[in-house]
Amino acid sequence: MVLRDRDLPGHQQHAVRRPFGKDACTCRRDSDVVLVHVEFQVYRRSTCNFLHYDSTIRGDATTIYLIVSCATRSSRIDLYLAFIAQAAIKHDRFSDAVARIHTIRVPHNERLMVRCREIGKYKFIGDSLLHCRNGTWDGKTPSCVTTTALSNYTENVPPTIDFGLPTGSAVVEPTGTLAVYPGSILHLECLYTRKLGNPEWTWTSTFRRYLTGWAIATGERDLKYRLSIYYAKPLDSGTYTCTTPKGFSNSIQVRVVDVQCPVLDVPEPPLMSRIGGSRMGNSAVFDCPVGYRLEGASRITCQYNGKWSTEMPYCEKIKCSEIIIRNNALLILNEHNSTYGEKAIFTCMWGYKLLGSQSMTCERDGKWNGSMPTCQKITCPVPETPQSGRIVEQPRYTNKKQYHMRIYKVGALVRFACQPGHQLIGEAVTVCTENGTWSHDPPVCKVRCPYPGDPPHGRIAPLKFWYKPGDNIQVTCSPGYVTPLEPVKKPSCRENGIWSAPPPPCRSYKEV
């Protein structure tokens, strides 16, 4: 299978072809070993090249496969090969992962280097270097055996080996070797139940003898049988083996080596850093201030090969997606700033109101904190018709539905009037406003008698437009005129808004 740059891990599409060569080995396992997707680079030269892909290997496996590759065909140096085959996987009983089918197909004469994923937690059984020859593997098929920490500290399994560094640093190489920086203090912990007896530490280094014994800290003294290497030196390199009283053993490879990575430059703002050094095992931690998103790894580590685990990250200003108003001419985007902490502010066209929040804020996750509002037509309720009154003018409706539903939009005008014998108290005209209410309260129609008019050659008093029930009027005649001499009751406004009598006439003296 030939993979170009676009086909490397992280991309979705892969162009599958048959492996090079007539024969190919299919690696099939029924143990705790899990096969994972691996890549190796093909070089023009025919020599074997050990390539490390510890940062690209994937899967929930307890085994990592590294490839020793020989060029089988001439190829561009920027091409990658990945060989796929079927392999049935059986997970150990301590794994809660669902069994899956992983595949690796290896061409004839290729080699695989194998180890357990977490050093010390499993014991490796079999050959670490497998050679594919004529469709079969040369070497004992490998497997990973669980240890005490993974089996409730039973005495019938190999011991777990853990490690700690009070000072100094260390990293695990792809081969499974623990690379330790010179001068470090390294504690190798053999995990075994103390009441079952004392394990025994042995080592291949002849440089010096090492202190061994049970840890003294509470919580550790009954489980950790320790070997300590103080101020490690290159001559301390070798294999360290812990053997239980039952004869089960587990080993860890230690290599003391002085490896330095290129010194990291202090990054410019806004990227913030805490650089712990540039020697093997040292890390640099990065972060960004509020309003920025860290693009890349927050921690990078100096590896065994003198290279940083990944490139230095950078800070990218947090931005939310652009707001696009589609098919909604009623909604207006008044302000729009899509950077972190800023807002988008909305309004509606005249005559419409917002349903929802007037604004949205861009949050630190690059998403707006709400949804876009919508616009709804503003209407006023049907105005109340005053008692003994009527509505004499209403807005024009564009369709029968609006007429029957009595819909009053913003700007609609309504005029009121009273029945005869009534006076309109309040505003005769009201308008539907933008807040969905009428500009004035409905008026009131009160019983009143209208101005009766002056009789000829006279005038009435008091002079008013409207008279309340019970009001009386009298007539004053012009010079040369008088009202009748016989007693006449003053006209009075009745409760029904009708005068009890018309104003008395004014007569000339000649007629009296």
Short mmCIF file of C-alpha atoms in Angstrom, two decimals:
data_model
loop_
_atom_site.label_atom_id
_atom_site.label_comp_id
_atom_site.label_asym_id
_atom_site.label_seq_id
_atom_site.Cartn_x
_atom_site.Cartn_y
_atom_site.Cartn_z
CA MET A 1 0.00 0.00 0.00
CA VAL A 2 1.53 3.31 -1.07
CA LEU A 3 0.77 6.31 1.10
CA ARG A 4 1.52 9.86 0.05
CA ASP A 5 1.53 12.80 2.46
CA ARG A 6 -2.22 13.10 2.28
CA ASP A 7 -2.57 9.43 3.21
CA LEU A 8 -0.51 9.52 6.40
CA PRO A 9 -2.10 8.95 9.84
CA GLY A 10 -4.75 11.51 10.57
CA HIS A 11 -6.11 11.52 7.03
CA GLN A 12 -9.18 9.53 6.12
CA GLN A 13 -8.49 8.13 2.65
CA HIS A 14 -5.98 5.36 1.93
CA ALA A 15 -5.07 3.88 -1.46
CA VAL A 16 -4.74 0.11 -0.92
CA ARG A 17 -2.49 -2.08 -3.10
CA ARG A 18 -0.95 -5.52 -2.72
CA PRO A 19 2.35 -5.69 -0.83
CA PHE A 20 5.61 -5.83 -2.77
CA GLY A 21 7.11 -9.27 -3.35
CA LYS A 22 5.65 -12.63 -4.12
CA ASP A 23 5.53 -13.86 -0.54
CA ALA A 24 4.20 -12.06 2.49
CA CYS A 25 3.82 -13.07 6.13
CA THR A 26 0.53 -12.63 7.90
CA CYS A 27 1.05 -12.03 11.60
CA ARG A 28 -1.75 -13.81 13.50
CA ARG A 29 -1.90 -13.66 17.30
CA ASP A 30 -4.15 -15.25 19.93
CA SER A 31 -2.43 -13.75 22.98
CA ASP A 32 -2.25 -10.48 24.85
CA VAL A 33 -0.25 -8.95 22.02
CA VAL A 34 -2.25 -6.41 20.04
CA LEU A 35 -1.16 -5.44 16.54
CA VAL A 36 -1.26 -1.79 15.65
CA HIS A 37 -0.97 0.25 12.47
CA VAL A 38 2.68 0.96 11.66
CA GLU A 39 4.56 2.82 8.95
CA PHE A 40 8.13 2.70 7.72
CA GLN A 41 9.97 4.73 5.11
CA VAL A 42 11.52 3.17 2.01
CA TYR A 43 15.00 4.40 1.12
CA ARG A 44 16.85 4.07 -2.17
CA ARG A 45 19.77 2.21 -0.62
CA SER A 46 19.47 -1.50 0.21
CA THR A 47 20.77 -1.36 3.78
CA CYS A 48 18.39 -1.82 6.69
CA ASN A 49 17.31 1.27 8.55
CA PHE A 50 15.82 1.33 12.03
CA LEU A 51 13.01 3.87 12.05
CA HIS A 52 11.28 5.06 15.22
CA TYR A 53 7.55 5.77 15.10
CA ASP A 54 6.74 5.80 18.78
CA SER A 55 4.76 9.06 18.42
CA THR A 56 2.60 7.78 15.56
CA ILE A 57 1.76 4.29 16.80
CA ARG A 58 -1.90 3.99 17.75
CA GLY A 59 -4.28 1.58 19.44
CA ASP A 60 -5.04 0.34 22.93
CA ALA A 61 -2.33 -2.27 22.61
CA THR A 62 0.06 -3.74 25.13
CA THR A 63 2.54 -4.32 22.29
CA ILE A 64 4.30 -1.81 20.07
CA TYR A 65 5.73 -2.87 16.73
CA LEU A 66 8.81 -1.19 15.34
CA ILE A 67 10.06 -2.03 11.87
CA VAL A 68 13.55 -2.77 10.58
CA SER A 69 13.02 -2.18 6.88
CA CYS A 70 14.99 -3.01 3.75
CA ALA A 71 14.12 -1.38 0.45
CA THR A 72 12.32 -3.88 -1.75
CA ARG A 73 11.90 -1.57 -4.70
CA SER A 74 13.37 1.76 -5.72
CA SER A 75 11.01 4.52 -4.69
CA ARG A 76 10.82 8.26 -4.20
CA ILE A 77 12.16 9.13 -0.80
CA ASP A 78 8.96 11.00 0.10
CA LEU A 79 6.79 7.88 -0.25
CA TYR A 80 5.70 5.75 2.68
CA LEU A 81 4.70 2.09 2.78
CA ALA A 82 2.28 0.45 5.18
CA PHE A 83 1.57 -3.26 5.03
CA ILE A 84 -1.77 -4.57 6.29
CA ALA A 85 -2.91 -8.10 7.16
CA GLN A 86 -5.52 -9.84 9.32
CA ALA A 87 -4.67 -10.74 12.92
CA ALA A 88 -7.15 -12.06 15.47
CA ILE A 89 -6.66 -10.35 18.81
CA LYS A 90 -7.49 -11.72 22.24
CA HIS A 91 -7.28 -9.13 25.02
CA ASP A 92 -6.18 -10.14 28.49
CA ARG A 93 -8.81 -10.38 31.23
CA PHE A 94 -7.69 -7.10 32.81
CA SER A 95 -8.54 -5.10 29.71
CA ASP A 96 -11.98 -3.60 29.36
CA ALA A 97 -11.41 -2.94 25.69
CA VAL A 98 -13.60 -4.72 23.18
CA ALA A 99 -11.70 -7.26 21.10
CA ARG A 100 -11.03 -5.94 17.62
CA ILE A 101 -9.36 -7.11 14.44
CA HIS A 102 -6.08 -5.36 13.66
CA THR A 103 -4.01 -6.06 10.59
CA ILE A 104 -0.39 -6.02 9.54
CA ARG A 105 0.97 -7.65 6.36
CA VAL A 106 4.73 -7.77 6.08
CA PRO A 107 6.58 -8.53 2.82
CA HIS A 108 9.13 -11.29 2.47
CA ASN A 109 12.47 -10.70 4.18
CA GLU A 110 11.16 -7.86 6.33
CA ARG A 111 11.75 -7.73 10.09
CA LEU A 112 9.58 -6.64 12.99
CA MET A 113 10.91 -5.52 16.35
CA VAL A 114 8.38 -6.05 19.14
CA ARG A 115 8.00 -5.07 22.79
CA CYS A 116 5.27 -4.69 25.40
CA ARG A 117 3.78 -1.23 25.55
CA GLU A 118 4.29 -0.35 29.23
CA ILE A 119 7.67 -1.51 30.43
CA GLY A 120 7.64 -3.35 33.72
CA LYS A 121 3.88 -3.91 33.78
CA TYR A 122 4.13 -6.91 31.47
CA LYS A 123 6.81 -9.54 31.03
CA PHE A 124 7.86 -10.04 27.43
CA ILE A 125 8.03 -13.66 26.25
CA GLY A 126 9.46 -14.67 22.87
CA ASP A 127 11.77 -13.12 20.30
CA SER A 128 11.78 -9.34 20.02
CA LEU A 129 13.04 -9.51 16.44
CA LEU A 130 10.89 -11.42 13.95
CA HIS A 131 12.03 -12.19 10.40
CA CYS A 132 9.52 -12.91 7.62
CA ARG A 133 10.94 -15.60 5.34
CA ASN A 134 8.95 -17.34 2.62
CA GLY A 135 5.61 -16.77 4.29
CA THR A 136 6.62 -17.86 7.80
CA TRP A 137 8.14 -16.16 10.81
CA ASP A 138 11.62 -17.05 12.05
CA GLY A 139 11.63 -16.87 15.83
CA LYS A 140 9.31 -17.56 18.71
CA THR A 141 6.01 -15.73 18.53
CA PRO A 142 6.02 -13.03 21.24
CA SER A 143 3.47 -12.39 23.95
CA CYS A 144 3.04 -10.15 27.00
CA VAL A 145 2.39 -11.78 30.38
CA THR A 146 0.57 -9.85 33.09
CA THR A 147 2.39 -9.18 36.36
CA THR A 148 1.54 -8.76 40.05
CA ALA A 149 0.08 -5.25 39.87
CA LEU A 150 -2.35 -6.46 37.21
CA SER A 151 -3.30 -9.71 38.95
CA ASN A 152 -4.14 -8.67 42.52
CA TYR A 153 -0.59 -9.36 43.68
CA THR A 154 -0.83 -13.13 43.32
CA GLU A 155 2.47 -14.96 43.85
CA ASN A 156 2.16 -17.10 40.73
CA VAL A 157 2.97 -14.39 38.17
CA PRO A 158 6.10 -12.35 37.45
CA PRO A 159 6.53 -9.19 39.53
CA THR A 160 5.67 -5.75 38.22
CA ILE A 161 8.65 -3.39 37.95
CA ASP A 162 7.95 0.30 38.40
CA PHE A 163 10.45 3.15 38.42
CA GLY A 164 10.71 6.61 39.92
CA LEU A 165 13.19 9.49 39.81
CA PRO A 166 13.42 11.74 42.89
CA THR A 167 15.91 13.82 40.90
CA GLY A 168 16.94 13.79 37.27
CA SER A 169 15.02 12.57 34.26
CA ALA A 170 14.43 9.54 32.08
CA VAL A 171 12.45 8.49 29.02
CA VAL A 172 11.40 5.15 27.56
CA GLU A 173 12.94 4.37 24.19
CA PRO A 174 10.85 2.67 21.48
CA THR A 175 12.77 -0.55 22.11
CA GLY A 176 11.57 -0.53 25.73
CA THR A 177 14.90 0.49 27.23
CA LEU A 178 14.74 3.07 30.01
CA ALA A 179 17.12 5.88 29.04
CA VAL A 180 18.34 7.73 32.15
CA TYR A 181 20.14 11.04 32.21
CA PRO A 182 23.54 10.96 34.00
CA GLY A 183 23.43 12.14 37.61
CA SER A 184 19.82 11.08 38.14
CA ILE A 185 18.65 9.09 41.16
CA LEU A 186 16.67 6.09 39.93
CA HIS A 187 14.51 3.84 42.11
CA LEU A 188 13.45 0.52 40.58
CA GLU A 189 10.43 -0.84 42.45
CA CYS A 190 9.69 -4.59 42.45
CA LEU A 191 5.98 -4.82 43.34
CA TYR A 192 5.43 -7.85 45.54
CA THR A 193 3.54 -8.59 48.76
CA ARG A 194 6.04 -8.42 51.63
CA LYS A 195 4.38 -11.12 53.72
CA LEU A 196 5.08 -13.63 50.92
CA GLY A 197 8.84 -13.18 51.29
CA ASN A 198 11.66 -11.04 49.96
CA PRO A 199 12.30 -10.79 46.20
CA GLU A 200 15.88 -10.63 44.94
CA TRP A 201 17.44 -8.01 42.67
CA THR A 202 20.24 -9.00 40.26
CA TRP A 203 22.00 -6.92 37.61
CA THR A 204 24.44 -7.29 34.74
CA SER A 205 26.46 -4.14 35.42
CA THR A 206 29.78 -4.80 37.17
CA PHE A 207 30.35 -1.14 37.94
CA ARG A 208 29.16 -1.28 41.55
CA ARG A 209 26.77 -2.87 44.01
CA TYR A 210 23.36 -1.30 44.59
CA LEU A 211 21.29 -0.77 47.69
CA THR A 212 18.21 -3.00 47.85
CA GLY A 213 15.44 -3.34 50.43
CA TRP A 214 11.83 -2.58 51.23
CA ALA A 215 10.66 1.01 50.82
CA ILE A 216 10.19 2.84 54.12
CA ALA A 217 7.31 5.17 53.26
CA THR A 218 3.89 4.32 54.68
CA GLY A 219 1.79 2.63 52.03
CA GLU A 220 4.91 1.43 50.16
CA ARG A 221 6.82 -0.61 52.75
CA ASP A 222 4.67 -3.71 52.27
CA LEU A 223 4.57 -3.68 48.46
CA LYS A 224 7.76 -2.17 47.01
CA TYR A 225 11.11 -3.94 47.13
CA ARG A 226 13.51 -1.28 45.88
CA LEU A 227 16.82 -1.09 44.06
CA SER A 228 18.38 2.39 44.06
CA ILE A 229 20.88 3.79 41.59
CA TYR A 230 22.30 7.02 42.99
CA TYR A 231 23.74 9.61 40.62
CA ALA A 232 23.60 7.32 37.61
CA LYS A 233 26.65 6.96 35.38
CA PRO A 234 27.01 5.34 31.94
CA LEU A 235 28.62 2.28 33.58
CA ASP A 236 25.34 1.66 35.44
CA SER A 237 23.75 0.66 32.14
CA GLY A 238 22.53 -2.92 31.99
CA THR A 239 19.69 -5.32 32.77
CA TYR A 240 18.08 -5.27 36.20
CA THR A 241 16.05 -8.33 37.18
CA CYS A 242 13.72 -8.92 40.13
CA THR A 243 13.01 -12.55 41.06
CA THR A 244 10.30 -13.59 43.54
CA PRO A 245 10.64 -16.39 46.11
CA LYS A 246 8.52 -18.51 43.76
CA GLY A 247 11.10 -18.08 41.00
CA PHE A 248 9.10 -15.73 38.76
CA SER A 249 11.16 -12.86 37.36
CA ASN A 250 10.85 -9.68 35.33
CA SER A 251 13.55 -7.40 33.93
CA ILE A 252 14.07 -3.84 32.83
CA GLN A 253 16.82 -2.49 30.60
CA VAL A 254 18.55 0.70 31.77
CA ARG A 255 20.81 2.85 29.61
CA VAL A 256 22.50 5.89 31.15
CA VAL A 257 23.17 8.34 28.36
CA ASP A 258 23.79 12.08 28.06
CA VAL A 259 21.30 13.37 25.50
CA GLN A 260 20.62 17.05 24.94
CA CYS A 261 17.91 18.57 22.78
CA PRO A 262 18.30 21.95 21.07
CA VAL A 263 17.74 24.77 23.53
CA LEU A 264 14.25 26.19 23.13
CA ASP A 265 13.95 29.89 22.53
CA VAL A 266 11.70 31.73 24.94
CA PRO A 267 8.56 32.28 22.87
CA GLU A 268 7.18 35.71 22.24
CA PRO A 269 3.80 36.73 23.63
CA PRO A 270 1.05 35.76 23.66
CA LEU A 271 2.52 32.24 24.06
CA MET A 272 3.45 31.58 27.70
CA SER A 273 6.00 28.91 28.59
CA ARG A 274 7.67 27.16 31.48
CA ILE A 275 10.81 25.46 30.15
CA GLY A 276 12.34 22.90 32.49
CA GLY A 277 15.59 22.44 30.57
CA SER A 278 16.79 20.83 27.37
CA ARG A 279 18.24 17.52 28.53
CA MET A 280 16.60 14.16 27.92
CA GLY A 281 13.36 13.81 29.86
CA ASN A 282 12.97 17.54 30.48
CA SER A 283 9.69 19.09 29.45
CA ALA A 284 8.43 22.48 28.42
CA VAL A 285 4.86 23.45 29.26
CA PHE A 286 2.92 26.00 27.25
CA ASP A 287 -0.26 27.95 27.72
CA CYS A 288 -2.10 30.91 26.26
CA PRO A 289 -3.77 33.90 27.92
CA VAL A 290 -7.51 34.39 28.00
CA GLY A 291 -8.80 35.05 24.52
CA TYR A 292 -6.35 32.69 22.82
CA ARG A 293 -6.42 28.99 21.98
CA LEU A 294 -3.32 26.80 22.19
CA GLU A 295 -2.68 25.12 18.85
CA GLY A 296 -0.41 22.13 19.35
CA ALA A 297 0.79 20.17 22.37
CA SER A 298 0.67 21.85 25.77
CA ARG A 299 3.77 19.86 26.81
CA ILE A 300 6.77 18.77 24.77
CA THR A 301 9.52 16.48 26.04
CA CYS A 302 13.15 16.01 25.11
CA GLN A 303 13.38 12.43 23.79
CA TYR A 304 16.09 9.79 23.82
CA ASN A 305 17.15 10.73 20.28
CA GLY A 306 17.90 14.38 21.10
CA LYS A 307 14.73 15.65 19.48
CA TRP A 308 11.72 17.31 21.02
CA SER A 309 8.58 15.18 20.97
CA THR A 310 6.80 17.69 18.76
CA GLU A 311 7.05 21.24 17.50
CA MET A 312 6.48 24.21 19.75
CA PRO A 313 2.80 25.20 19.81
CA TYR A 314 1.43 28.66 19.14
CA CYS A 315 -1.45 30.80 20.34
CA GLU A 316 -4.28 31.58 18.00
CA LYS A 317 -6.79 34.24 18.83
CA ILE A 318 -10.14 32.69 19.63
CA LYS A 319 -12.72 33.57 17.03
CA CYS A 320 -16.28 32.48 16.66
CA SER A 321 -17.84 31.70 13.32
CA GLU A 322 -19.04 34.52 11.16
CA ILE A 323 -22.73 35.28 11.55
CA ILE A 324 -24.63 35.08 8.30
CA ILE A 325 -28.28 36.13 8.19
CA ARG A 326 -29.92 34.14 5.42
CA ASN A 327 -33.40 34.75 4.05
CA ASN A 328 -34.29 37.02 6.91
CA ALA A 329 -34.44 40.64 5.84
CA LEU A 330 -36.25 41.54 9.05
CA LEU A 331 -33.24 40.78 11.33
CA ILE A 332 -30.49 43.40 11.41
CA LEU A 333 -26.94 42.77 12.69
CA ASN A 334 -26.03 46.10 14.28
CA GLU A 335 -22.64 45.12 15.73
CA HIS A 336 -20.50 42.10 14.95
CA ASN A 337 -17.13 41.28 16.53
CA SER A 338 -16.34 37.56 16.40
CA THR A 339 -13.27 37.57 18.67
CA TYR A 340 -13.36 36.14 22.20
CA GLY A 341 -15.36 38.19 24.69
CA GLU A 342 -16.93 40.41 22.04
CA LYS A 343 -20.58 40.54 21.05
CA ALA A 344 -22.95 40.41 18.16
CA ILE A 345 -25.94 42.72 18.66
CA PHE A 346 -29.22 42.38 16.78
CA THR A 347 -32.26 44.54 16.10
CA CYS A 348 -35.33 44.15 13.92
CA MET A 349 -36.88 46.24 11.19
CA TRP A 350 -39.41 48.89 12.27
CA GLY A 351 -42.66 47.27 13.28
CA TYR A 352 -41.03 44.04 14.46
CA LYS A 353 -39.66 42.89 17.82
CA LEU A 354 -36.86 40.49 18.80
CA LEU A 355 -37.69 37.03 20.08
CA GLY A 356 -34.65 35.86 22.02
CA SER A 357 -31.55 37.60 23.31
CA GLN A 358 -30.52 40.90 21.78
CA SER A 359 -26.85 39.87 21.86
CA MET A 360 -24.55 36.83 21.71
CA THR A 361 -21.05 36.65 23.21
CA CYS A 362 -18.10 34.77 21.74
CA GLU A 363 -16.95 32.26 24.39
CA ARG A 364 -13.51 30.73 25.03
CA ASP A 365 -14.47 27.54 23.18
CA GLY A 366 -14.90 29.53 19.97
CA LYS A 367 -18.68 29.23 20.02
CA TRP A 368 -21.39 31.82 20.46
CA ASN A 369 -23.15 31.53 23.82
CA GLY A 370 -26.64 31.52 22.36
CA SER A 371 -28.66 31.26 19.21
CA MET A 372 -29.68 33.97 16.81
CA PRO A 373 -32.95 35.70 17.69
CA THR A 374 -35.87 36.01 15.32
CA CYS A 375 -38.19 38.87 14.47
CA GLN A 376 -41.92 38.88 15.10
CA LYS A 377 -44.43 41.42 13.87
CA ILE A 378 -45.52 43.82 16.62
CA THR A 379 -49.29 44.02 17.11
CA CYS A 380 -51.51 45.76 19.60
CA PRO A 381 -54.50 44.15 21.29
CA VAL A 382 -58.01 44.93 20.08
CA PRO A 383 -58.90 48.31 21.63
CA GLU A 384 -61.75 48.45 24.10
CA THR A 385 -64.91 50.11 22.79
CA PRO A 386 -66.16 52.62 25.40
CA GLN A 387 -69.59 52.08 26.87
CA SER A 388 -72.14 54.23 25.01
CA GLY A 389 -69.45 54.82 22.41
CA ARG A 390 -68.10 53.37 19.19
CA ILE A 391 -65.01 53.15 17.00
CA VAL A 392 -65.54 55.37 14.00
CA GLU A 393 -62.19 54.85 12.19
CA GLN A 394 -59.97 51.73 11.89
CA PRO A 395 -56.89 50.84 9.80
CA ARG A 396 -57.33 49.49 6.33
CA TYR A 397 -56.74 45.75 6.11
CA THR A 398 -54.93 44.11 3.23
CA ASN A 399 -56.87 40.85 3.46
CA LYS A 400 -59.97 39.36 5.03
CA LYS A 401 -57.95 37.36 7.55
CA GLN A 402 -56.55 40.52 9.07
CA TYR A 403 -60.03 42.07 9.10
CA HIS A 404 -61.61 39.14 10.93
CA MET A 405 -58.69 38.74 13.33
CA ARG A 406 -58.62 42.48 14.00
CA ILE A 407 -54.82 42.71 13.65
CA TYR A 408 -53.43 46.12 14.59
CA LYS A 409 -49.85 46.68 13.41
CA VAL A 410 -47.48 49.39 14.55
CA GLY A 411 -48.79 52.77 13.39
CA ALA A 412 -52.42 51.68 13.21
CA LEU A 413 -54.79 54.54 14.18
CA VAL A 414 -58.17 54.16 15.87
CA ARG A 415 -60.68 56.99 16.42
CA PHE A 416 -63.52 56.90 18.99
CA ALA A 417 -66.90 58.66 19.24
CA CYS A 418 -69.79 58.66 21.72
CA GLN A 419 -73.49 58.12 21.28
CA PRO A 420 -75.76 61.24 21.31
CA GLY A 421 -76.22 62.64 24.80
CA HIS A 422 -72.71 61.65 25.83
CA GLN A 423 -69.41 63.47 26.10
CA LEU A 424 -66.09 61.76 25.19
CA ILE A 425 -63.69 62.03 28.13
CA GLY A 426 -60.07 61.26 27.17
CA GLU A 427 -58.31 61.02 23.82
CA ALA A 428 -60.46 60.50 20.77
CA VAL A 429 -57.50 59.02 18.82
CA THR A 430 -55.00 56.31 19.83
CA VAL A 431 -52.07 54.81 17.89
CA CYS A 432 -50.41 51.36 18.08
CA THR A 433 -46.82 51.93 19.28
CA GLU A 434 -43.57 49.92 18.79
CA ASN A 435 -43.83 48.34 22.21
CA GLY A 436 -47.16 46.72 21.30
CA THR A 437 -49.36 49.04 23.37
CA TRP A 438 -51.75 51.84 22.50
CA SER A 439 -50.57 55.41 22.86
CA HIS A 440 -53.59 56.32 25.06
CA ASP A 441 -56.09 54.57 27.25
CA PRO A 442 -59.57 54.11 25.77
CA PRO A 443 -61.81 57.16 26.37
CA VAL A 444 -64.98 57.18 28.47
CA CYS A 445 -68.42 58.34 27.30
CA LYS A 446 -70.23 60.30 30.03
CA VAL A 447 -73.94 61.34 29.99
CA ARG A 448 -74.09 65.06 29.17
CA CYS A 449 -76.54 67.57 27.78
CA PRO A 450 -75.25 69.46 24.80
CA TYR A 451 -75.11 73.24 24.54
CA PRO A 452 -78.74 74.10 23.72
CA GLY A 453 -77.98 77.29 21.86
CA ASP A 454 -78.92 80.90 22.69
CA PRO A 455 -82.53 81.94 22.13
CA PRO A 456 -83.11 84.85 19.73
CA HIS A 457 -82.29 88.18 21.34
CA GLY A 458 -80.85 86.48 24.41
CA ARG A 459 -78.09 84.34 25.81
CA ILE A 460 -77.87 81.48 28.28
CA ALA A 461 -75.76 81.19 31.36
CA PRO A 462 -73.61 79.48 32.30
CA LEU A 463 -72.14 79.03 28.86
CA LYS A 464 -70.57 75.55 28.34
CA PHE A 465 -70.22 72.94 25.63
CA TRP A 466 -71.55 70.18 27.88
CA TYR A 467 -73.75 70.17 30.92
CA LYS A 468 -73.83 67.51 33.58
CA PRO A 469 -77.14 66.00 34.73
CA GLY A 470 -78.71 68.41 37.26
CA ASP A 471 -77.18 71.53 35.70
CA ASN A 472 -79.62 74.43 35.15
CA ILE A 473 -79.45 77.31 32.72
CA GLN A 474 -81.08 80.72 32.70
CA VAL A 475 -81.66 83.16 29.87
CA THR A 476 -80.68 86.83 29.83
CA CYS A 477 -82.45 88.85 27.15
CA SER A 478 -81.06 91.71 25.12
CA PRO A 479 -82.24 95.31 25.83
CA GLY A 480 -85.86 95.74 24.72
CA TYR A 481 -86.58 92.07 25.29
CA VAL A 482 -87.78 90.12 28.26
CA THR A 483 -88.65 86.59 29.15
CA PRO A 484 -92.31 85.73 29.85
CA LEU A 485 -93.67 87.31 33.03
CA GLU A 486 -95.29 84.11 34.32
CA PRO A 487 -92.99 81.93 36.43
CA VAL A 488 -91.01 79.47 34.27
CA LYS A 489 -88.84 76.61 35.55
CA LYS A 490 -85.22 76.86 34.57
CA PRO A 491 -84.26 74.25 31.96
CA SER A 492 -82.44 71.36 33.68
CA CYS A 493 -80.14 68.64 32.28
CA ARG A 494 -81.72 65.27 32.92
CA GLU A 495 -79.99 61.90 33.63
CA ASN A 496 -80.67 60.80 30.09
CA GLY A 497 -78.76 63.73 28.60
CA ILE A 498 -81.87 65.59 27.47
CA TRP A 499 -82.91 69.05 28.60
CA SER A 500 -86.10 69.21 30.64
CA ALA A 501 -87.25 72.14 28.49
CA PRO A 502 -85.84 74.39 25.83
CA PRO A 503 -84.46 77.79 26.86
CA PRO A 504 -87.33 80.31 27.29
CA PRO A 505 -87.69 82.82 24.45
CA CYS A 506 -87.00 86.55 24.71
CA ARG A 507 -89.95 88.74 23.65
CA SER A 508 -90.13 92.36 22.72
CA TYR A 509 -91.73 94.82 25.14
CA LYS A 510 -94.29 95.51 22.49
CA GLU A 511 -95.45 91.92 22.65
CA VAL A 512 -95.72 91.75 26.39
#
